PDB file of C-alpha atoms in Angstrom:
ATOM      1  CA  MET A   1      39.617 -69.446 -30.804  1.00  0.00           C
ATOM      2  CA  SER A   2      37.941 -69.737 -34.179  1.00  0.00           C
ATOM      3  CA  GLY A   3      35.228 -71.938 -35.602  1.00  0.00           C
ATOM      4  CA  PRO A   4      31.883 -72.860 -34.100  1.00  0.00           C
ATOM      5  CA  PRO A   5      31.449 -72.840 -30.315  1.00  0.00           C
ATOM      6  CA  ARG A   6      32.424 -76.128 -28.732  1.00  0.00           C
ATOM      7  CA  ILE A   7      30.546 -75.833 -25.446  1.00  0.00           C
ATOM      8  CA  SER A   8      26.990 -74.609 -24.875  1.00  0.00           C
ATOM      9  CA  ALA A   9      26.762 -72.969 -21.447  1.00  0.00           C
ATOM     10  CA  THR A  10      23.502 -71.930 -19.798  1.00  0.00           C
ATOM     11  CA  LEU A  11      23.736 -69.639 -16.802  1.00  0.00           C
ATOM     12  CA  HIS A  12      20.717 -69.748 -14.471  1.00  0.00           C
ATOM     13  CA  THR A  13      20.814 -66.559 -12.428  1.00  0.00           C
ATOM     14  CA  ASP A  14      18.943 -63.670 -10.857  1.00  0.00           C
ATOM     15  CA  PRO A  15      19.992 -60.015 -10.522  1.00  0.00           C
ATOM     16  CA  GLY A  16      19.070 -59.973  -6.831  1.00  0.00           C
ATOM     17  CA  CYS A  17      21.198 -62.931  -5.728  1.00  0.00           C
ATOM     18  CA  PRO A  18      24.427 -62.065  -3.879  1.00  0.00           C
ATOM     19  CA  TRP A  19      25.904 -65.478  -4.731  1.00  0.00           C
ATOM     20  CA  ALA A  20      25.376 -64.786  -8.445  1.00  0.00           C
ATOM     21  CA  TYR A  21      26.817 -61.285  -8.119  1.00  0.00           C
ATOM     22  CA  SER A  22      29.862 -62.611  -6.271  1.00  0.00           C
ATOM     23  CA  ALA A  23      30.488 -65.194  -9.012  1.00  0.00           C
ATOM     24  CA  ILE A  24      31.010 -62.519 -11.687  1.00  0.00           C
ATOM     25  CA  PRO A  25      34.843 -62.640 -11.507  1.00  0.00           C
ATOM     26  CA  ALA A  26      34.861 -66.416 -12.052  1.00  0.00           C
ATOM     27  CA  LEU A  27      32.502 -66.071 -15.025  1.00  0.00           C
ATOM     28  CA  ARG A  28      34.701 -63.355 -16.554  1.00  0.00           C
ATOM     29  CA  VAL A  29      37.716 -65.664 -16.241  1.00  0.00           C
ATOM     30  CA  MET A  30      35.789 -68.382 -18.112  1.00  0.00           C
ATOM     31  CA  GLU A  31      34.899 -65.899 -20.865  1.00  0.00           C
ATOM     32  CA  TRP A  32      38.526 -64.793 -21.119  1.00  0.00           C
ATOM     33  CA  ARG A  33      39.884 -68.331 -21.112  1.00  0.00           C
ATOM     34  CA  TYR A  34      37.437 -69.936 -23.562  1.00  0.00           C
ATOM     35  CA  GLY A  35      36.300 -66.925 -25.595  1.00  0.00           C
ATOM     36  CA  ASP A  36      34.274 -67.982 -28.619  1.00  0.00           C
ATOM     37  CA  GLY A  37      34.601 -71.624 -27.521  1.00  0.00           C
ATOM     38  CA  LEU A  38      31.607 -71.009 -25.247  1.00  0.00           C
ATOM     39  CA  ASP A  39      28.120 -70.404 -26.578  1.00  0.00           C
ATOM     40  CA  TRP A  40      26.475 -68.600 -23.631  1.00  0.00           C
ATOM     41  CA  ARG A  41      22.791 -68.485 -22.835  1.00  0.00           C
ATOM     42  CA  LEU A  42      21.185 -66.653 -19.930  1.00  0.00           C
ATOM     43  CA  VAL A  43      18.119 -67.912 -18.028  1.00  0.00           C
ATOM     44  CA  MET A  44      16.422 -65.745 -15.416  1.00  0.00           C
ATOM     45  CA  ILE A  45      15.341 -67.693 -12.321  1.00  0.00           C
ATOM     46  CA  GLY A  46      12.926 -65.201 -10.791  1.00  0.00           C
ATOM     47  CA  LEU A  47      13.745 -65.899  -7.154  1.00  0.00           C
ATOM     48  CA  ALA A  48      10.773 -63.952  -5.784  1.00  0.00           C
ATOM     49  CA  GLU A  49       7.934 -62.312  -7.635  1.00  0.00           C
ATOM     50  CA  ASP A  50       7.265 -59.722  -4.953  1.00  0.00           C
ATOM     51  CA  ALA A  51       8.520 -58.392  -1.637  1.00  0.00           C
ATOM     52  CA  GLY A  52       5.983 -60.453   0.310  1.00  0.00           C
ATOM     53  CA  VAL A  53       7.910 -63.646  -0.396  1.00  0.00           C
ATOM     54  CA  TYR A  54      10.981 -62.344   1.423  1.00  0.00           C
ATOM     55  CA  ALA A  55       8.970 -60.718   4.216  1.00  0.00           C
ATOM     56  CA  ALA A  56       7.305 -64.082   4.914  1.00  0.00           C
ATOM     57  CA  ARG A  57      10.759 -65.659   5.238  1.00  0.00           C
ATOM     58  CA  GLY A  58      11.800 -63.058   7.814  1.00  0.00           C
ATOM     59  CA  TYR A  59      14.088 -61.004   5.607  1.00  0.00           C
ATOM     60  CA  THR A  60      14.351 -57.358   6.628  1.00  0.00           C
ATOM     61  CA  PRO A  61      16.528 -54.610   5.127  1.00  0.00           C
ATOM     62  CA  ALA A  62      18.862 -54.842   8.150  1.00  0.00           C
ATOM     63  CA  VAL A  63      19.191 -58.626   7.874  1.00  0.00           C
ATOM     64  CA  VAL A  64      19.957 -58.369   4.147  1.00  0.00           C
ATOM     65  CA  ALA A  65      22.527 -55.599   4.696  1.00  0.00           C
ATOM     66  CA  GLU A  66      24.318 -57.726   7.295  1.00  0.00           C
ATOM     67  CA  GLY A  67      24.341 -60.654   4.880  1.00  0.00           C
ATOM     68  CA  HIS A  68      25.870 -58.408   2.236  1.00  0.00           C
ATOM     69  CA  ARG A  69      28.649 -57.509   4.689  1.00  0.00           C
ATOM     70  CA  GLU A  70      29.501 -61.209   4.927  1.00  0.00           C
ATOM     71  CA  PHE A  71      29.518 -61.527   1.134  1.00  0.00           C
ATOM     72  CA  ARG A  72      31.764 -58.458   0.818  1.00  0.00           C
ATOM     73  CA  ASP A  73      34.218 -59.819   3.358  1.00  0.00           C
ATOM     74  CA  ARG A  74      34.218 -63.339   1.901  1.00  0.00           C
ATOM     75  CA  PHE A  75      34.340 -62.588  -1.838  1.00  0.00           C
ATOM     76  CA  GLY A  76      35.737 -59.046  -2.056  1.00  0.00           C
ATOM     77  CA  MET A  77      32.913 -57.693  -4.199  1.00  0.00           C
ATOM     78  CA  PRO A  78      31.744 -54.117  -3.625  1.00  0.00           C
ATOM     79  CA  PHE A  79      28.556 -53.821  -1.561  1.00  0.00           C
ATOM     80  CA  ASP A  80      26.722 -50.772  -0.253  1.00  0.00           C
ATOM     81  CA  LEU A  81      25.897 -51.825   3.289  1.00  0.00           C
ATOM     82  CA  ALA A  82      23.184 -49.248   3.946  1.00  0.00           C
ATOM     83  CA  PRO A  83      19.828 -50.987   4.459  1.00  0.00           C
ATOM     84  CA  LYS A  84      17.375 -50.579   1.565  1.00  0.00           C
ATOM     85  CA  ARG A  85      13.851 -49.148   1.874  1.00  0.00           C
ATOM     86  CA  HIS A  86      12.472 -52.702   1.748  1.00  0.00           C
ATOM     87  CA  VAL A  87      13.495 -56.130   0.489  1.00  0.00           C
ATOM     88  CA  PRO A  88      12.095 -56.312  -3.044  1.00  0.00           C
ATOM     89  CA  GLY A  89      11.086 -59.246  -5.144  1.00  0.00           C
ATOM     90  CA  THR A  90      13.290 -59.798  -8.173  1.00  0.00           C
ATOM     91  CA  GLY A  91      10.604 -60.594 -10.763  1.00  0.00           C
ATOM     92  CA  ARG A  92      10.479 -57.113 -12.318  1.00  0.00           C
ATOM     93  CA  ALA A  93      14.266 -56.928 -12.661  1.00  0.00           C
ATOM     94  CA  CYS A  94      14.328 -60.407 -14.226  1.00  0.00           C
ATOM     95  CA  ARG A  95      11.668 -59.267 -16.689  1.00  0.00           C
ATOM     96  CA  ALA A  96      13.813 -56.211 -17.490  1.00  0.00           C
ATOM     97  CA  VAL A  97      16.736 -58.483 -18.375  1.00  0.00           C
ATOM     98  CA  VAL A  98      14.439 -60.562 -20.597  1.00  0.00           C
ATOM     99  CA  ALA A  99      13.065 -57.357 -22.185  1.00  0.00           C
ATOM    100  CA  ALA A 100      16.651 -56.300 -22.962  1.00  0.00           C
ATOM    101  CA  ARG A 101      17.205 -59.678 -24.677  1.00  0.00           C
ATOM    102  CA  LEU A 102      14.036 -59.228 -26.733  1.00  0.00           C
ATOM    103  CA  THR A 103      15.090 -55.693 -27.648  1.00  0.00           C
ATOM    104  CA  ARG A 104      18.547 -56.712 -28.832  1.00  0.00           C
ATOM    105  CA  MET A 105      19.936 -60.255 -28.644  1.00  0.00           C
ATOM    106  CA  GLY A 106      22.980 -60.254 -26.391  1.00  0.00           C
ATOM    107  CA  ALA A 107      21.980 -57.085 -24.499  1.00  0.00           C
ATOM    108  CA  GLU A 108      20.663 -59.204 -21.642  1.00  0.00           C
ATOM    109  CA  TRP A 109      24.199 -59.775 -20.354  1.00  0.00           C
ATOM    110  CA  ALA A 110      24.992 -56.077 -20.032  1.00  0.00           C
ATOM    111  CA  ALA A 111      21.544 -55.424 -18.557  1.00  0.00           C
ATOM    112  CA  LEU A 112      22.057 -58.158 -15.950  1.00  0.00           C
ATOM    113  CA  ARG A 113      25.492 -56.861 -14.975  1.00  0.00           C
ATOM    114  CA  ALA A 114      24.251 -53.287 -14.720  1.00  0.00           C
ATOM    115  CA  LEU A 115      21.309 -54.293 -12.534  1.00  0.00           C
ATOM    116  CA  GLN A 116      23.472 -56.468 -10.291  1.00  0.00           C
ATOM    117  CA  LEU A 117      26.061 -53.753  -9.770  1.00  0.00           C
ATOM    118  CA  ALA A 118      23.416 -51.095  -9.122  1.00  0.00           C
ATOM    119  CA  TRP A 119      21.415 -53.303  -6.745  1.00  0.00           C
ATOM    120  CA  PHE A 120      24.404 -54.239  -4.628  1.00  0.00           C
ATOM    121  CA  THR A 121      26.217 -50.867  -4.635  1.00  0.00           C
ATOM    122  CA  SER A 122      23.523 -48.165  -4.694  1.00  0.00           C
ATOM    123  CA  PRO A 123      20.083 -47.369  -3.233  1.00  0.00           C
ATOM    124  CA  ILE A 124      18.101 -48.515  -6.328  1.00  0.00           C
ATOM    125  CA  MET A 125      15.244 -50.972  -5.907  1.00  0.00           C
ATOM    126  CA  LEU A 126      14.771 -53.976  -8.186  1.00  0.00           C
ATOM    127  CA  ASP A 127      10.993 -53.593  -8.111  1.00  0.00           C
ATOM    128  CA  ASP A 128      10.906 -49.901  -9.082  1.00  0.00           C
ATOM    129  CA  ASP A 129      10.438 -49.315 -12.821  1.00  0.00           C
ATOM    130  CA  ALA A 130      11.960 -45.818 -12.670  1.00  0.00           C
ATOM    131  CA  ASP A 131      15.086 -47.271 -11.030  1.00  0.00           C
ATOM    132  CA  LEU A 132      15.232 -50.064 -13.614  1.00  0.00           C
ATOM    133  CA  ALA A 133      14.966 -47.517 -16.438  1.00  0.00           C
ATOM    134  CA  ALA A 134      17.693 -45.321 -14.923  1.00  0.00           C
ATOM    135  CA  VAL A 135      20.101 -48.249 -14.529  1.00  0.00           C
ATOM    136  CA  LEU A 136      19.408 -49.615 -18.010  1.00  0.00           C
ATOM    137  CA  ALA A 137      19.906 -46.148 -19.508  1.00  0.00           C
ATOM    138  CA  GLY A 138      23.576 -46.597 -18.662  1.00  0.00           C
ATOM    139  CA  VAL A 139      23.885 -49.731 -20.803  1.00  0.00           C
ATOM    140  CA  PRO A 140      25.428 -48.799 -24.171  1.00  0.00           C
ATOM    141  CA  GLY A 141      23.004 -49.318 -27.039  1.00  0.00           C
ATOM    142  CA  LEU A 142      19.914 -49.714 -24.834  1.00  0.00           C
ATOM    143  CA  ASP A 143      17.094 -47.255 -24.351  1.00  0.00           C
ATOM    144  CA  GLY A 144      16.568 -47.813 -20.639  1.00  0.00           C
ATOM    145  CA  ARG A 145      13.117 -46.257 -20.553  1.00  0.00           C
ATOM    146  CA  ALA A 146      11.938 -48.317 -23.532  1.00  0.00           C
ATOM    147  CA  VAL A 147      13.307 -51.564 -22.080  1.00  0.00           C
ATOM    148  CA  ALA A 148      11.750 -50.873 -18.662  1.00  0.00           C
ATOM    149  CA  GLY A 149       8.517 -50.055 -20.487  1.00  0.00           C
ATOM    150  CA  ARG A 150       8.514 -53.572 -21.959  1.00  0.00           C
ATOM    151  CA  VAL A 151       8.563 -55.244 -18.527  1.00  0.00           C
ATOM    152  CA  GLY A 152       4.790 -55.722 -18.665  1.00  0.00           C
ATOM    153  CA  ASP A 153       4.517 -56.675 -22.348  1.00  0.00           C
ATOM    154  CA  PRO A 154       2.962 -60.068 -23.155  1.00  0.00           C
ATOM    155  CA  ALA A 155       6.045 -61.075 -25.182  1.00  0.00           C
ATOM    156  CA  THR A 156       8.309 -60.267 -22.221  1.00  0.00           C
ATOM    157  CA  GLU A 157       6.031 -62.132 -19.835  1.00  0.00           C
ATOM    158  CA  SER A 158       5.936 -65.193 -22.086  1.00  0.00           C
ATOM    159  CA  ALA A 159       9.735 -65.283 -22.461  1.00  0.00           C
ATOM    160  CA  TYR A 160      10.220 -64.706 -18.735  1.00  0.00           C
ATOM    161  CA  GLN A 161       7.826 -67.531 -17.817  1.00  0.00           C
ATOM    162  CA  ALA A 162       9.744 -69.811 -20.209  1.00  0.00           C
ATOM    163  CA  ASP A 163      12.951 -68.891 -18.349  1.00  0.00           C
ATOM    164  CA  ARG A 164      11.291 -69.560 -14.984  1.00  0.00           C
ATOM    165  CA  ALA A 165      10.045 -72.950 -16.164  1.00  0.00           C
ATOM    166  CA  GLU A 166      13.479 -73.910 -17.452  1.00  0.00           C
ATOM    167  CA  ALA A 167      15.066 -72.809 -14.170  1.00  0.00           C
ATOM    168  CA  ARG A 168      12.574 -75.062 -12.370  1.00  0.00           C
ATOM    169  CA  SER A 169      13.513 -78.164 -14.358  1.00  0.00           C
ATOM    170  CA  ALA A 170      16.413 -79.213 -12.139  1.00  0.00           C
ATOM    171  CA  ALA A 171      14.825 -82.433 -10.838  1.00  0.00           C
ATOM    172  CA  GLY A 172      17.132 -85.334 -11.565  1.00  0.00           C
ATOM    173  CA  SER A 173      19.985 -83.080 -12.659  1.00  0.00           C
ATOM    174  CA  PRO A 174      23.599 -83.268 -11.466  1.00  0.00           C
ATOM    175  CA  ALA A 175      22.922 -80.033  -9.573  1.00  0.00           C
ATOM    176  CA  GLU A 176      20.191 -81.768  -7.579  1.00  0.00           C
ATOM    177  CA  ALA A 177      22.449 -84.760  -6.903  1.00  0.00           C
ATOM    178  CA  GLN A 178      25.023 -82.348  -5.466  1.00  0.00           C
ATOM    179  CA  GLY A 179      22.453 -80.611  -3.249  1.00  0.00           C
ATOM    180  CA  LYS A 180      22.745 -77.381  -5.256  1.00  0.00           C
ATOM    181  CA  THR A 181      19.049 -76.875  -5.988  1.00  0.00           C
ATOM    182  CA  ALA A 182      16.099 -75.394  -4.103  1.00  0.00           C
ATOM    183  CA  THR A 183      12.345 -75.965  -3.809  1.00  0.00           C
ATOM    184  CA  THR A 184      11.344 -72.599  -2.339  1.00  0.00           C
ATOM    185  CA  ASP A 185       8.332 -72.240  -4.630  1.00  0.00           C
ATOM    186  CA  GLY A 186       7.469 -75.783  -5.600  1.00  0.00           C
ATOM    187  CA  PRO A 187       9.420 -77.510  -8.385  1.00  0.00           C
ATOM    188  CA  VAL A 188      13.106 -78.318  -8.015  1.00  0.00           C
ATOM    189  CA  ARG A 189      14.925 -75.283  -9.368  1.00  0.00           C
ATOM    190  CA  PHE A 190      18.486 -74.314 -10.108  1.00  0.00           C
ATOM    191  CA  THR A 191      19.998 -71.872  -7.637  1.00  0.00           C
ATOM    192  CA  ALA A 192      21.773 -68.699  -8.655  1.00  0.00           C
ATOM    193  CA  PRO A 193      24.252 -69.028 -10.141  1.00  0.00           C
ATOM    194  CA  THR A 194      24.103 -72.435 -11.761  1.00  0.00           C
ATOM    195  CA  LEU A 195      26.073 -73.107 -14.907  1.00  0.00           C
ATOM    196  CA  VAL A 196      24.833 -75.990 -17.049  1.00  0.00           C
TER     197      VAL A 196
END
């Protein structure tokens, strides 16, 4: 397809969401089918800033591992079913994806995919900066250590908070009308993955 993109597509997602991870094949089909006809944009939801959020909801490593078994069986995606050390928040990993975008426009997609695959198929933790750096080091054209080092930068924080705010602007949207939103931390937010 040539010419300017015809459809602007915003993907609201989070590297720690098994629904978002399991939707990767469908998203790849859309990219293949529409190619340059889609102008993609990625928005990080930030499902949980820290592990305490999930602990308060009763999530344990064993409960999460069992849920991943159900996702594996239902969607056919690879999952490591060994329980993790703890159930992490996803905020640091979301910031790493945003830092990749600020480092090189477009790199956020490869960073997201790398973090999703590593989170769901290996022992890495999404709230461990050394793990984030190691995963991002495998993304072609990214300096994983430098990107992970930008997780706490003011520019990264500002861009991440803008993503979070946009993800929490789902009130009155078609997604809300379909019951595909959540209010786990206040405002009506898009769930992962939501394509607008």
